[in-house]
Coordinates of C-alpha atoms in Angstrom, one line a residue:
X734 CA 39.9 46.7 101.0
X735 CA 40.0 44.1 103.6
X736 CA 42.8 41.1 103.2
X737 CA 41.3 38.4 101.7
X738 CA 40.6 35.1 103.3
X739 CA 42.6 32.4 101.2
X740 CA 45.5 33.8 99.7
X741 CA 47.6 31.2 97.6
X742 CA 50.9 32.8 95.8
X743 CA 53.5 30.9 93.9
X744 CA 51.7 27.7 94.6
X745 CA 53.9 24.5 93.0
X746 CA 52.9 20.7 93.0
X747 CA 54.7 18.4 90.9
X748 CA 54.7 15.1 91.3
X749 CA 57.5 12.2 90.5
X750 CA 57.0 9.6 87.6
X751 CA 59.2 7.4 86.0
X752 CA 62.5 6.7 88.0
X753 CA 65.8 3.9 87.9
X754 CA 68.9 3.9 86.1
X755 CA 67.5 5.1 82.2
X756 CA 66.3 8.1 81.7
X757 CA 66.1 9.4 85.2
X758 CA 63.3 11.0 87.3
X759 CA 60.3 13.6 85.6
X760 CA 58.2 15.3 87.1
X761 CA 54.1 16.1 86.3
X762 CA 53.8 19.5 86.7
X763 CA 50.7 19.5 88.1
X764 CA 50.1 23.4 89.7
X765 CA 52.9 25.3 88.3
X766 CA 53.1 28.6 89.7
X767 CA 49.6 29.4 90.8
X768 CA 48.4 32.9 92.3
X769 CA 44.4 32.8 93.8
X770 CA 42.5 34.5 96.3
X771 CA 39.0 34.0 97.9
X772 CA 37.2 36.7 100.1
X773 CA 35.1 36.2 102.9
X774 CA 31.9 34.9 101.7
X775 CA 33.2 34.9 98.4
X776 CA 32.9 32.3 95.5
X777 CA 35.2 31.6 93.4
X778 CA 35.5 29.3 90.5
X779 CA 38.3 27.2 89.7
X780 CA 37.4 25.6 85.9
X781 CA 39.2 24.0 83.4
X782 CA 39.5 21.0 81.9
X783 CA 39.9 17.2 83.2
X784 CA 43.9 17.3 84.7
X785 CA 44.8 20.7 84.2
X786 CA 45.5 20.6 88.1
X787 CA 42.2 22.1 89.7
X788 CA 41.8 18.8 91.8
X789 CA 45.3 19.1 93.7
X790 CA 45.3 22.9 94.4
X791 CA 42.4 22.6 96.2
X792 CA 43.8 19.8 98.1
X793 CA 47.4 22.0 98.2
X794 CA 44.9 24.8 99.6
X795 CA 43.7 22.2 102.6
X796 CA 47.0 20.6 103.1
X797 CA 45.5 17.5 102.7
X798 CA 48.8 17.6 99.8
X799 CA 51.9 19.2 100.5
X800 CA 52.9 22.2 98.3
X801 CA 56.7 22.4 96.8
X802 CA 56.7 25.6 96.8
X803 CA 54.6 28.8 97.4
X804 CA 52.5 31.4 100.3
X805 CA 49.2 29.7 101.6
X806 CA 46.9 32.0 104.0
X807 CA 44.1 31.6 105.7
X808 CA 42.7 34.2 107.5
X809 CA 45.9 35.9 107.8
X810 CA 47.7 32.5 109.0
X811 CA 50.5 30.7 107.5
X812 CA 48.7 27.3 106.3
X813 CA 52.5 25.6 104.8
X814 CA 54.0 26.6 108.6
X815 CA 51.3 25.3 110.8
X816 CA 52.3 22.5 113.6
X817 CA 50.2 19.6 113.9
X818 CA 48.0 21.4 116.5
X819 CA 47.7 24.3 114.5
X820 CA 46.5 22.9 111.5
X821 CA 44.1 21.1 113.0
X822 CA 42.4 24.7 114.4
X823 CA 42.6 26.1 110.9
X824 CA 40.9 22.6 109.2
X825 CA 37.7 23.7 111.6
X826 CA 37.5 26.4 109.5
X827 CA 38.5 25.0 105.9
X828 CA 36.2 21.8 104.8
X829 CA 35.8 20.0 101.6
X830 CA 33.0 18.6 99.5
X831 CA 34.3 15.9 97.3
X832 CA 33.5 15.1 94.0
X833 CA 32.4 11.2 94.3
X834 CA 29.2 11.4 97.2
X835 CA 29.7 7.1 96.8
X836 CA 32.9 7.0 97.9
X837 CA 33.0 10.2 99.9
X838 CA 30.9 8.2 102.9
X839 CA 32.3 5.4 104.7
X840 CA 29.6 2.5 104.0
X841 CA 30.0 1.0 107.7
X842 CA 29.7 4.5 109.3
X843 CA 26.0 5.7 110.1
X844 CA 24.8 9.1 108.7
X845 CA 24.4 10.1 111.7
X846 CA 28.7 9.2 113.0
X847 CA 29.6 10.5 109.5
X848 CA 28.0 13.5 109.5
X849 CA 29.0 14.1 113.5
X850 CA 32.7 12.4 113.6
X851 CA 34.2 16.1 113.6
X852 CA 31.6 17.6 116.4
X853 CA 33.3 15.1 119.2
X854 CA 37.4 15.3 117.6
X855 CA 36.8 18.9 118.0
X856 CA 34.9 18.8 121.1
X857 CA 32.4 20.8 119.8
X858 CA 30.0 18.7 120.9
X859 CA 29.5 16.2 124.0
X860 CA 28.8 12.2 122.6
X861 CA 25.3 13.1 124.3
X862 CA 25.2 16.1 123.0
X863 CA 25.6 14.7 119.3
X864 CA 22.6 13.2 117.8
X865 CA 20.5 16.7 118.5
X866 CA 23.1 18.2 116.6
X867 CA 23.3 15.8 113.5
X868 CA 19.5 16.2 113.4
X869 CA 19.9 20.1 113.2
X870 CA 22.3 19.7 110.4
X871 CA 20.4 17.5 108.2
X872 CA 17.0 19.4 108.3
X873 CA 19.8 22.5 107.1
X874 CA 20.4 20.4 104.2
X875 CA 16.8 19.2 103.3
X876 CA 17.0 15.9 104.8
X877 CA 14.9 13.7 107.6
X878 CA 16.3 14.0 111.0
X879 CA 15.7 10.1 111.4
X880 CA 18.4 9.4 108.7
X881 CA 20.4 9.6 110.8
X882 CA 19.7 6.0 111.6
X883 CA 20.6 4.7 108.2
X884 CA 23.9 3.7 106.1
X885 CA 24.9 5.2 102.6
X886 CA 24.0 2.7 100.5
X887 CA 19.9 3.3 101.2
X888 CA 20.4 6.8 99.9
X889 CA 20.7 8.5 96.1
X890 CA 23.7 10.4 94.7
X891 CA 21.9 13.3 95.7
X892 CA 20.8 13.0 99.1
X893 CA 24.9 11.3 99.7
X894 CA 25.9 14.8 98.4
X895 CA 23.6 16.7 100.7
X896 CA 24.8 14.2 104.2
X897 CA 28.7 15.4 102.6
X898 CA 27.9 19.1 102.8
X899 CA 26.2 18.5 105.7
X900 CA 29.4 17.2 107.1
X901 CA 31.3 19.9 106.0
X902 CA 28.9 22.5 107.3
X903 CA 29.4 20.6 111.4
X904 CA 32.8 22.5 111.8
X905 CA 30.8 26.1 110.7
X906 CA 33.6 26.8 108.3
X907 CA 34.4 29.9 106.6
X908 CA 36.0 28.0 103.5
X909 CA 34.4 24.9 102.0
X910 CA 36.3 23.6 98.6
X911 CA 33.8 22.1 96.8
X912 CA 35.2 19.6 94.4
X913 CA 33.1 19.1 91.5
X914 CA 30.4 18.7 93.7
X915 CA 27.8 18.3 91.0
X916 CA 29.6 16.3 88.1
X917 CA 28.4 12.9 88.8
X918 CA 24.5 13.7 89.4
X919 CA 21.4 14.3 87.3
X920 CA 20.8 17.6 85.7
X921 CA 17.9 17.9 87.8
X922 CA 19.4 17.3 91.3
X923 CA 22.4 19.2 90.2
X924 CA 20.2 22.2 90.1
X925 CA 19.1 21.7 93.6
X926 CA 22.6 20.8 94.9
X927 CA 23.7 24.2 93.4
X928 CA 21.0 26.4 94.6
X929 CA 21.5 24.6 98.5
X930 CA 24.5 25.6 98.7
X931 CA 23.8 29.4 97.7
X932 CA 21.0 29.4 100.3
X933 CA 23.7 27.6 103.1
X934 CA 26.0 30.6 101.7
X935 CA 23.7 33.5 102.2
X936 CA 22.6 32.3 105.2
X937 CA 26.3 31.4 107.1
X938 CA 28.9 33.7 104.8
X939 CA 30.4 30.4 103.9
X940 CA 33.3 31.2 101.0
X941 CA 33.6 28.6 98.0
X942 CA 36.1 27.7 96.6
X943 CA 34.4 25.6 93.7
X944 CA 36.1 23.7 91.2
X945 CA 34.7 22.6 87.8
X946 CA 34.9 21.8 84.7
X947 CA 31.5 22.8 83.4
X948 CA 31.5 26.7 82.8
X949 CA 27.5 26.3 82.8
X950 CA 27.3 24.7 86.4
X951 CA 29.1 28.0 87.4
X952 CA 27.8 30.8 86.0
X953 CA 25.0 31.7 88.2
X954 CA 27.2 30.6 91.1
X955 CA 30.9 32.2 91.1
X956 CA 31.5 35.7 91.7
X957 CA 35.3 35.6 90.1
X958 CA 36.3 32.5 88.0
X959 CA 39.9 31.1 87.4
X960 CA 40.7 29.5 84.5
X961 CA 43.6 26.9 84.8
X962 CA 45.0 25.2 82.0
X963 CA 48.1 22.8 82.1
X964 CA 48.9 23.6 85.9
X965 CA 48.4 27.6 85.6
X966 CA 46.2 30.2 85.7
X967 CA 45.6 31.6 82.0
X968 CA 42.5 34.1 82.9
X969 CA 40.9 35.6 85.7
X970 CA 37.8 38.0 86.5
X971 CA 34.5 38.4 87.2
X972 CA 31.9 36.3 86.3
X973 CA 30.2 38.6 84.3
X974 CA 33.5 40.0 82.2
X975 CA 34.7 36.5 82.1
X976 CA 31.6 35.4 79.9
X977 CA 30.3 38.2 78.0
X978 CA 34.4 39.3 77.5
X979 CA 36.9 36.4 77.5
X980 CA 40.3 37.6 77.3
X981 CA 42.3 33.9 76.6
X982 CA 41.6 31.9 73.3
X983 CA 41.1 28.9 75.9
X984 CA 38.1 30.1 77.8
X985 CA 36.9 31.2 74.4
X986 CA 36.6 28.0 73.7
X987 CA 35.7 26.7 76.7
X988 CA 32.5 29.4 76.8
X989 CA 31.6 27.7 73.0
X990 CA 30.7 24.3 74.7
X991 CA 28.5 25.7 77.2
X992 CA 24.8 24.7 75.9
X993 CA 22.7 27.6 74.8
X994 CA 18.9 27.4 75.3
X995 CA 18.0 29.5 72.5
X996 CA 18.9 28.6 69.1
X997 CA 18.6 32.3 67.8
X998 CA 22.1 33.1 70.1
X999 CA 23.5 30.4 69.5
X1000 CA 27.6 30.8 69.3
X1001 CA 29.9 29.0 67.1
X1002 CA 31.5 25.7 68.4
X1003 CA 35.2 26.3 68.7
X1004 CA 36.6 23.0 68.5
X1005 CA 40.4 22.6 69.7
X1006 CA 43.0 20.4 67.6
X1007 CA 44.9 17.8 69.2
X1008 CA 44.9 16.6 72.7
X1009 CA 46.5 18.5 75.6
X1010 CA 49.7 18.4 75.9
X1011 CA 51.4 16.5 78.8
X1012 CA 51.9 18.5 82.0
X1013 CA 55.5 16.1 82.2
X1014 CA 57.1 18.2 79.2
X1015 CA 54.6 21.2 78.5
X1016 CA 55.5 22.9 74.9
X1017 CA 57.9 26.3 74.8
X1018 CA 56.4 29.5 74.6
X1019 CA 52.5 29.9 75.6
X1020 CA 50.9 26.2 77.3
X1021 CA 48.1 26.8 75.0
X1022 CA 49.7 27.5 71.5
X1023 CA 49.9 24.6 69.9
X1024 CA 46.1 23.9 70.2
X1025 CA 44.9 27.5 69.8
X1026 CA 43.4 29.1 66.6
X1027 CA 44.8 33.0 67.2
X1028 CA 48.6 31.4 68.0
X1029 CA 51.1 33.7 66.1
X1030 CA 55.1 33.0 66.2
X1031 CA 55.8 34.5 69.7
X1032 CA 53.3 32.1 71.1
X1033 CA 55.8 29.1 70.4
X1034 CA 58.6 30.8 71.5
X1035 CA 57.9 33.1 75.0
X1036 CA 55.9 32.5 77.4
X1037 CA 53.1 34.8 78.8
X1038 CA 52.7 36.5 82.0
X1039 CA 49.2 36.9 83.6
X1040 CA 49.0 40.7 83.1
X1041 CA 46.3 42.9 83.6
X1042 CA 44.3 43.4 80.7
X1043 CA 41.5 46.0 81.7
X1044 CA 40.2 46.6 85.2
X1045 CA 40.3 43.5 87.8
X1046 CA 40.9 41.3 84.3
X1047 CA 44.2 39.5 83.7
X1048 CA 45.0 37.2 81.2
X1049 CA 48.0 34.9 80.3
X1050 CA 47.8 35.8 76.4
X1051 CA 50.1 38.1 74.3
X1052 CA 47.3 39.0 71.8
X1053 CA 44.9 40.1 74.7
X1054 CA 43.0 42.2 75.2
X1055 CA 41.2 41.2 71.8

C-alpha cells in the first residue's frame, strides 16, 4: 500500500482562556490527540458536531494554525518543519474552501484578481498571461468567463462558493480542505456544489479533506469518515460500515438525525441529554459518557482507546463492537 498523502499523528491544539492572578491560565482543548490520514484522491470526512474541533484541525493540517504538538505529512514532507519558503511550495499543493462564500471573497477584489491572486505569487502565470487563465477556471466551475469583470456582491451564495473553489483549484492542488462548504446554502444548490466537486475530483485526483456536521451532506461523498467529538476521534471507517454499522453510541446518534425519505425505514430519533460538555475541563473516563444511553460504570472512570473493532473499523468505545 502506497503511503498516504496527509498523515496527521498525535495532533494537539489548545488554546489559552482565562488568565491574571485568580485562578490561573486553562486551556480549551480543542484537537486533543488526533490520528488522520487522506490518500491521494481520496475523500475523507471529518463530522461531528458544532465545536468539537473539526474547524481548527483542518486549519492545524494547513498551518494556517500552529499545532502544540503532533506529525503532520504531506506527501511525505514534514508540514510542522517547513521554512517559510518551504511551506509556501507545499500550500500550492494544499488549498482550502471555507465555510462562509460572503466573507471568504474580498468585496474590493474583482473575480477575476481573487480567483487569479495565487497564479502571479506563484508565478504560475505571467500578469498577461492571467485573465485567459481565470476564464478557463471559471467555465471549470460552471460559471461565465466575463465574471470575471464583476465584484462579490452581484453574485449568490452559490455561485461565491463556486469563484472559492475555483480559487482553490488555480494552484492544481492535490489536497483541498473543504470547510463546510455547503452549510450556509439552499438544499438545492448544495446538491450541485456537492456533485461539482465530485466531477472536479474525478477529473483532477483532487483529495478532500471535508469537514461537516451533516452526516447526510456526506454520505454519497466521503470514502472513510472521522467522527470527532470533544477534540478526538471516537470512530472511524468506511462510509458504508460507518452507516449501515456504527460502532460509537455518538455516531449512533448522530446517524438518527439524518432525514430519511421514506417513512417505512424510518429509524428512531436518539435524542442526547444535556449539552456537551466543555472542551476546558472534559469529564473523566470516556468524553461521551455522561450524555450517552449505553454508558456503564467504566465509562466514568477510564478512558477509551481507539482500537480496532473489525477490519479497517476502530472505535473509541469499551462496549464496541455492539
Amino acid at each position: 500500500m502506497s503511503e498516504p498523502l496527509l498523515q496527521v499523528h498525535g495532533g494537539r491544539k489548545y488554546f489559552p482562556v482565562g488568565g491574571g492572578s485568580f485562578g490561573g491560565r486553562r486551556w480549551v482543548r480543542a484537537v486533543d490527540g488526533v490520528d488522520l490520514e487522506v490518500g491521494e484522491g481520496e475523500t475523507v470526512a471529518l463530522v461531528g458536531e458544532s465545536g468539537c474541533g473539526k474547524s481548527t484541525l483542518g486549519r492545524v493540517v494547513l498551518r494556517l494554525i500552529e499545532a502544540d504538538e503532533g506529525e503532520i505529512h504531506f506527501g511525505g514532507e514534514d508540514v510542522r518543519q517547513a521554512g517559510r519558503a518551504e511551506l509556501r511550495r507545499l500550500r500550492r499543493r494544499m488549498q482550502i474552501i471555507f465555510q462562509d462564500p460572503y466573507a471568504s471573497l474580498n468585496p474590493r477584489m474583482s473575480v477575476g484578481e481573487a480567483v487569479g491572486e495565487g497564479l502571479v505569487i506563484h508565478k504560475l502565470v505571467s500578469r498577461e498571461e492571467r485573465p485567459s487563465r481565470v476564464a478557463e477556471l471559471l467555465e471549470v466551475v460552471g460559471l461565465r468567463p466575463e465574471y470575471a469583470q464583476r465584484y462579490p456582491h452581484e453574485f449568490s451564495g452559490g455561485q461565491r462558493q463556486r469563484i472559492g473553489i475555483a480559487r482553490a483549484l488555480a494552484l492544481e492542488p492535490r489536497l483541498i480542505v473543504a470547510d463546510e462548504p455547503v452549510s450556509s446554502l439552499d438544499v438545492s444548490i448544495q446538491a450541485q456544489i456537492l456533485n461539482l466537486m465530485l466531477e472536479l475530483q474525478q477529473r483532477f485526483g483532487i483529495a478532500y479533506l471535508f469537514i461537516s456536521h451533516d452526516l447526510r451532506v456526506v454520505r454519497h461523498l466521503a470514502d472513510r469518515v472521522y467522527v470527532m467529538y470533544l477534540g478526538r476521534i471516537v470512530e472511524t471507517a468506511p462510509a458504508e460500515q460507518v452507516y449501515s454499522a456504527p460502532q460509537h453510541p455518538y455516531t449512533e446518534a448522530l446517524l438518527s438525525a439524518v432525514p430519511f425519505p421514506d417513512p417505512a425505514h424510518r429509524k428512531e430519533r436518539i435524542v442526547l441529554e444535556g449539552d456537551v460538555p466543555s472542551p476546558i475541563s472534559p469529564p473523566p473516563g470516556c468524553p461521551f459518557h455522561p450524555r450517552c444511553p449505553k454508558a456503564v460504570e467504566v465509562c466514568a472512570q477510564e478512558a477509551p482507546a481507539l482500537r480496532s473493532v473489525a477490519p479497517d473499523h476502530a472505535s473509541a468505545c469499551h462496549l464496541a463492537p455492539f
